[in-house]
Structure formats: structure tokens, C-alpha cells
């Protein structure tokens, strides 16, 4: 069995937790069996780039980037992230359970995080690609907000979320792990990598309706070369014509210190004035129970004995 997930060069905790979660739940030897098969867990990785030949075991994965794959007999789908993914893949609604990152709650090491005391009033978690364009540490400090770097080790991110009273997050898995840790969260959109489809897919799975996600201005504190500015300007024009938001969000200039200061104040005001969210305890427990059933079905199907999680 080969673990198939998005490997980000600079790191992204939401993707990287795959390397810990599945060996913890299934045991290390699980990935020594069925070596021609692929296992797809946490991530937005259901697309046509998946190799066509091997069997694919799907548990809580979503679609949203690139075109969805053509489903055939090589896919063993136990569950997907939400109803929008199920619809895109022509799967029955019962396959829509929730993001598999919620299975962190089935591990004792994750449960220990609930005992940590609060240290941060408000934390902010940008998308792992937005984080490279802005000096987030300085912005957060000016706004009296704690910055959580999504490129850090996943357990370090978990601890920061657990010790926050609430989080502003552009990272989808920032919201999902906050929801799992019962830390109220509020989404925002800033960078061009924000994916509305996957957010609404997950939100529908937890029965939360957010009419409009807060958009913050396009900011860039690093120096952009002339060719890069020209490329982004052209892409923004194309984005307006095509009504494609991800192109419209491309930065075209370096922002001043004053603009970044204003953004820090805006973040602070947003944290004080806007509504934060949590799924209901009942919804969360139902998702977790059904995902655990999927884990047990996979163990039974692929001959892996019950592994006590730690």
C-alpha cells in the first residue's frame, strides 16, 4: 500500500499529517501489504492526475483542484469529504461523511491537546502559499494576534490551535483541526490559492452555512520583479474577463508598511466583530463514528489486524 498525498516542498501541516495519522491508526505494517495499491486520505487530491492502473482506496478525501477523476472499478471509495465531492464523482450521498482529518480525534496523543491551557486570544492561519508573500509575523504582532505558520510540524500547529481562544483561518485544515479541537474558527480569503469549492464541500458536511467568506485585500510584502508584475497584471485582466477569482487575486505590487499596518488593524477588528463557528458536538461525533467504521472496514478488507491507536 502506498500513501498518496500532496507533498509540499516547504511543508503544509494539513497534508503532512498523513505521514503520522494513517500509520498510527492502521499500524506501520499496513503499508507493507497490497504494495500495488494507493491510499488517499487527508487532502484535496481527487483529480485526473491520480495514476490510473493501481487500485485506489479513498477515505475522507476531497476534490476541487483540477478535474475530478473518472470513477471506475479501480476506486474503492469508503468515504469522501463532503456532498459536493460525492456529486462531482457521481457517488451516493451516504459516501459523504466528512474530512478524514477528524480521525485525529481517535488517537490518544491528539486527545491530550485538550488539556493544554489557552495562551493566545486570537490566532491567524494563512494558506501555506499565501504565507510566503507577506511578513505575517510582523503583521500579527502589530495586530496583537498570534501567527500560526502552516508550514510548521503538524503537532506544533495542533498545539497552537488548541491553545487559542479562536482562530482566523485561510487554511481549510486550520478550520477543520480547530473544529476538532473545539476552538471557534472563522474563515477568510486573501490569496489566489483559496478554493471556494472545497470550503463549501466541507461546510455542507458539518451543516454550517456561511453566506459570504470575508475577503481581505491583495497584499504582498516581498519585492516582485518586473516580469512577475506584468504576468500577474495580465492574469488579473484575464481573471476579470473569465470571472475566475483565483487569477484576480494575483499580487501586482509590493505593499507599503502603512498598508500592512492597516491590514493588521483590519485583522484585529475582524476578530473582534465577526461571528466564529463550530460544528455541533452531535455532528462531530457522528462524523467521527462513521469514519472509524470506515477504518475498521478497510482493516477487515485488507487483512490488517486491529491496531490500538496511541
Coordinates of C-alpha atoms in Angstrom, one line a residue:
X1 CA 0.0 0.0 0.0
X2 CA 1.4 3.4 -1.0
X3 CA 0.3 6.5 0.8
X4 CA -0.7 9.1 -1.8
X5 CA -0.8 12.7 -0.6
X6 CA 0.3 16.2 -1.6
X7 CA 3.9 16.7 -0.8
X8 CA 4.6 20.5 -0.4
X9 CA 8.3 21.5 -0.7
X10 CA 8.2 24.0 2.2
X11 CA 5.7 21.9 4.2
X12 CA 1.9 22.1 4.9
X13 CA 0.6 20.6 8.1
X14 CA -2.7 19.5 6.6
X15 CA -1.0 17.3 4.1
X16 CA 1.9 16.3 6.2
X17 CA -0.3 14.8 9.0
X18 CA -1.0 11.9 6.6
X19 CA 2.5 10.5 7.4
X20 CA 1.5 10.2 11.1
X21 CA -2.2 9.6 11.1
X22 CA -2.5 6.5 9.0
X23 CA 0.4 4.5 10.4
X24 CA -1.0 5.4 13.8
X25 CA -4.5 4.2 13.0
X26 CA -3.6 1.2 10.9
X27 CA -0.1 0.2 12.2
X28 CA 3.2 0.5 10.3
X29 CA 2.7 -2.9 8.7
X30 CA -0.4 -1.8 6.9
X31 CA 1.7 -0.1 4.2
X32 CA 3.8 -3.2 3.8
X33 CA 0.7 -5.1 2.3
X34 CA -1.0 -4.7 -1.1
X35 CA 2.0 -2.8 -2.4
X36 CA 0.4 -2.0 -5.8
X37 CA -2.5 -0.1 -4.2
X38 CA -2.7 3.6 -3.3
X39 CA -4.3 5.0 -0.2
X40 CA -5.7 8.5 -0.3
X41 CA -6.7 10.1 3.0
X42 CA -6.4 13.8 4.0
X43 CA -6.3 16.3 1.2
X44 CA -7.9 17.7 -1.9
X45 CA -6.3 15.2 -4.2
X46 CA -9.1 13.5 -6.1
X47 CA -8.2 14.6 -9.7
X48 CA -7.2 13.2 -13.0
X49 CA -3.5 13.2 -12.1
X50 CA -4.0 10.1 -9.9
X51 CA -2.3 7.1 -11.6
X52 CA -4.9 5.1 -13.5
X53 CA -3.6 1.5 -13.0
X54 CA -3.4 0.8 -9.3
X55 CA -6.3 0.3 -7.0
X56 CA -7.2 3.4 -5.1
X57 CA -8.6 3.3 -1.5
X58 CA -10.4 6.6 -0.7
X59 CA -11.1 7.7 2.9
X60 CA -12.4 11.2 3.5
X61 CA -10.6 12.8 0.6
X62 CA -12.0 15.7 -1.5
X63 CA -11.9 17.1 -5.0
X64 CA -11.6 20.7 -6.0
X65 CA -8.3 21.2 -7.8
X66 CA -8.2 20.2 -11.4
X67 CA -10.9 18.0 -13.0
X68 CA -12.2 15.1 -10.9
X69 CA -11.1 11.6 -11.9
X70 CA -13.3 9.2 -13.9
X71 CA -14.5 6.6 -11.5
X72 CA -14.1 3.0 -12.4
X73 CA -13.5 -0.4 -10.8
X74 CA -10.1 0.7 -9.6
X75 CA -11.6 3.0 -7.0
X76 CA -12.6 1.6 -3.6
X77 CA -14.4 4.6 -2.1
X78 CA -15.2 4.3 1.6
X79 CA -16.0 8.0 2.1
X80 CA -15.3 11.5 0.7
X81 CA -15.0 14.9 2.4
X82 CA -18.5 16.2 1.6
X83 CA -21.6 16.2 -0.7
X84 CA -20.0 18.4 -3.4
X85 CA -17.2 15.8 -3.9
X86 CA -19.8 13.0 -3.8
X87 CA -21.9 14.7 -6.5
X88 CA -18.8 15.5 -8.7
X89 CA -17.9 11.8 -8.6
X90 CA -21.4 10.5 -9.0
X91 CA -21.3 8.8 -5.6
X92 CA -24.3 8.1 -3.4
X93 CA -24.9 10.7 -0.7
X94 CA -24.0 8.1 2.1
X95 CA -20.4 8.3 0.9
X96 CA -20.3 11.9 2.0
X97 CA -19.1 11.7 5.6
X98 CA -16.5 14.4 6.4
X99 CA -12.9 15.2 6.1
X100 CA -10.7 12.3 7.4
X101 CA -8.5 14.7 9.4
X102 CA -11.2 14.4 12.1
X103 CA -9.8 10.9 12.7
X104 CA -7.0 12.6 14.7
X105 CA -9.6 12.5 17.5
X106 CA -9.3 8.7 17.5
X107 CA -5.7 9.0 18.7
X108 CA -4.7 9.4 22.4
X109 CA -1.8 11.8 21.5
X110 CA -4.3 14.2 19.9
X111 CA -6.7 13.9 22.8
X112 CA -4.0 15.2 25.2
X113 CA -4.2 18.5 23.4
X114 CA -7.5 19.3 25.1
X115 CA -5.6 19.6 28.4
X116 CA -3.4 22.5 27.2
X117 CA -4.2 25.9 28.7
X118 CA -5.1 28.9 26.5
X119 CA -2.2 31.1 25.6
X120 CA -3.5 33.1 22.6
X121 CA -6.6 35.2 22.4
X122 CA -6.8 35.1 18.6
X123 CA -4.6 33.2 16.1
X124 CA -4.4 33.6 12.4
X125 CA -3.6 30.7 10.0
X126 CA -2.9 31.8 6.3
X127 CA -2.9 29.3 3.4
X128 CA 0.5 27.7 3.1
X129 CA 1.1 29.6 -0.2
X130 CA -0.2 33.0 1.0
X131 CA 2.2 32.8 3.9
X132 CA 5.2 33.3 1.6
X133 CA 4.1 36.6 0.2
X134 CA 3.6 38.6 3.5
X135 CA 5.6 39.1 6.6
X136 CA 2.9 37.5 8.8
X137 CA 4.9 37.6 12.0
X138 CA 5.2 41.4 11.8
X139 CA 1.5 41.8 10.7
X140 CA 0.3 39.6 13.5
X141 CA 2.4 41.3 16.1
X142 CA 1.1 44.7 15.1
X143 CA -2.5 43.4 15.3
X144 CA -1.9 41.7 18.6
X145 CA -2.7 38.4 17.0
X146 CA -0.7 35.1 17.3
X147 CA 0.6 33.9 13.9
X148 CA 0.4 30.1 13.2
X149 CA 2.7 29.1 10.4
X150 CA 1.0 26.3 8.4
X151 CA 4.4 25.1 7.2
X152 CA 5.4 24.0 10.7
X153 CA 5.3 20.5 12.0
X154 CA 1.6 19.4 12.3
X155 CA 1.7 18.7 16.0
X156 CA 3.2 22.2 16.6
X157 CA 0.3 23.6 14.7
X158 CA -2.2 21.4 16.6
X159 CA -0.8 22.7 19.9
X160 CA -1.0 26.4 18.8
X161 CA -4.7 25.9 17.7
X162 CA -5.5 24.1 21.0
X163 CA -4.0 27.0 23.0
X164 CA -6.0 29.6 21.1
X165 CA -9.4 31.0 22.2
X166 CA -10.3 31.4 18.5
X167 CA -8.7 31.4 15.0
X168 CA -9.0 33.3 11.8
X169 CA -8.0 30.9 9.1
X170 CA -7.5 30.9 5.3
X171 CA -6.3 27.3 5.6
X172 CA -9.1 24.8 5.3
X173 CA -7.4 22.3 7.6
X174 CA -6.8 25.1 10.0
X175 CA -10.6 25.3 10.3
X176 CA -11.0 21.5 10.4
X177 CA -8.5 20.9 13.1
X178 CA -9.8 23.9 15.1
X179 CA -13.3 22.4 14.8
X180 CA -11.9 19.0 16.0
X181 CA -10.2 20.8 19.0
X182 CA -13.4 22.8 19.7
X183 CA -11.6 26.1 19.0
X184 CA -14.1 28.5 17.3
X185 CA -12.9 29.4 13.8
X186 CA -13.7 32.0 11.2
X187 CA -12.6 31.7 7.5
X188 CA -11.1 34.4 5.4
X189 CA -10.0 34.7 1.8
X190 CA -6.9 36.5 0.7
X191 CA -4.5 34.7 -1.7
X192 CA -5.2 33.3 -5.1
X193 CA -4.9 29.8 -3.9
X194 CA -8.1 30.0 -1.9
X195 CA -10.5 27.3 -3.1
X196 CA -14.2 28.1 -2.5
X197 CA -15.4 24.6 -3.7
X198 CA -13.5 22.6 -1.1
X199 CA -14.6 25.0 1.7
X200 CA -18.3 24.7 0.8
X201 CA -17.9 20.9 0.4
X202 CA -16.6 20.7 4.0
X203 CA -19.1 23.3 5.4
X204 CA -22.0 21.3 4.0
X205 CA -20.7 18.1 5.6
X206 CA -20.8 19.8 9.1
X207 CA -24.2 21.6 8.3
X208 CA -22.8 25.2 8.6
X209 CA -24.0 27.8 6.1
X210 CA -21.7 30.8 5.6
X211 CA -23.2 33.1 3.0
X212 CA -20.0 35.1 2.3
X213 CA -16.4 34.4 3.4
X214 CA -14.5 37.6 4.3
X215 CA -12.2 38.8 1.6
X216 CA -9.1 40.8 2.6
X217 CA -7.1 43.0 0.2
X218 CA -4.4 41.5 -2.0
X219 CA -1.1 42.1 -0.2
X220 CA 2.5 41.4 -1.0
X221 CA 5.4 42.4 1.2
X222 CA 8.1 40.8 -0.9
X223 CA 9.7 42.5 -3.9
X224 CA 8.2 41.5 -7.2
X225 CA 10.3 41.5 -10.4
X226 CA 9.1 43.5 -13.5
X227 CA 8.2 40.3 -15.4
X228 CA 6.4 38.8 -12.4
X229 CA 4.3 42.0 -12.0
X230 CA 3.5 42.1 -15.8
X231 CA 2.5 38.4 -15.7
X232 CA 0.2 38.9 -12.7
X233 CA -1.4 42.0 -14.2
X234 CA -2.2 40.1 -17.4
X235 CA -3.6 37.2 -15.3
X236 CA -5.8 39.6 -13.3
X237 CA -7.3 41.0 -16.5
X238 CA -8.0 37.5 -17.8
X239 CA -9.5 36.6 -14.4
X240 CA -11.9 39.5 -14.6
X241 CA -13.0 38.6 -18.1
X242 CA -13.4 34.9 -17.2
X243 CA -14.8 35.7 -13.7
X244 CA -12.0 33.5 -12.3
X245 CA -11.3 34.7 -8.8
X246 CA -8.0 32.8 -8.3
X247 CA -6.5 34.9 -11.1
X248 CA -7.9 38.2 -9.9
X249 CA -6.2 37.6 -6.6
X250 CA -2.7 37.7 -8.0
X251 CA -0.5 40.4 -6.4
X252 CA 0.9 43.1 -8.7
X253 CA 3.0 45.3 -6.4
X254 CA 4.8 45.4 -3.1
X255 CA 2.7 47.0 -0.4
X256 CA 3.9 49.8 1.9
X257 CA 4.5 49.4 5.6
X258 CA 1.4 51.7 6.1
X259 CA -0.8 49.3 4.1
X260 CA 0.5 46.3 6.1
X261 CA -0.2 48.2 9.3
X262 CA -3.8 48.9 8.1
X263 CA -4.2 45.2 7.3
X264 CA -3.1 44.3 10.9
X265 CA -5.7 46.6 12.3
X266 CA -8.3 45.1 9.9
X267 CA -7.5 41.6 11.1
X268 CA -7.8 42.7 14.7
X269 CA -11.2 44.3 14.0
X270 CA -12.4 41.2 12.2
X271 CA -11.5 39.0 15.2
X272 CA -13.5 41.3 17.5
X273 CA -16.6 41.9 15.4
X274 CA -17.3 38.8 13.2
X275 CA -19.1 35.6 14.1
X276 CA -17.0 32.5 14.9
X277 CA -18.2 29.0 14.1
X278 CA -18.2 25.4 15.5
X279 CA -20.0 22.3 14.3
X280 CA -22.3 20.8 16.9
X281 CA -21.0 18.2 19.2
X282 CA -23.5 15.7 17.8
X283 CA -22.4 16.4 14.2
X284 CA -18.7 16.0 15.1
X285 CA -19.3 12.7 17.0
X286 CA -21.4 11.3 14.1
X287 CA -18.7 12.1 11.6
X288 CA -16.0 10.6 13.8
X289 CA -18.1 7.4 14.4
X290 CA -18.7 6.9 10.7
X291 CA -15.1 7.5 9.8
X292 CA -14.0 5.0 12.4
X293 CA -16.4 2.4 10.8
X294 CA -14.7 3.1 7.5
X295 CA -11.3 2.5 9.1
X296 CA -12.5 -0.8 10.6
X297 CA -13.9 -1.9 7.2
X298 CA -10.6 -1.2 5.5
X299 CA -8.8 -3.2 8.1
X300 CA -11.2 -6.1 7.5
X301 CA -10.9 -5.8 3.7
X302 CA -7.1 -5.6 3.6
X303 CA -6.3 -8.1 6.2
X304 CA -4.8 -5.7 8.8
X305 CA -5.4 -6.8 12.3
X306 CA -6.9 -4.3 14.8
X307 CA -4.3 -1.8 15.8
X308 CA -4.7 0.0 19.1
X309 CA -4.2 3.7 18.4
X310 CA -1.7 5.6 20.5

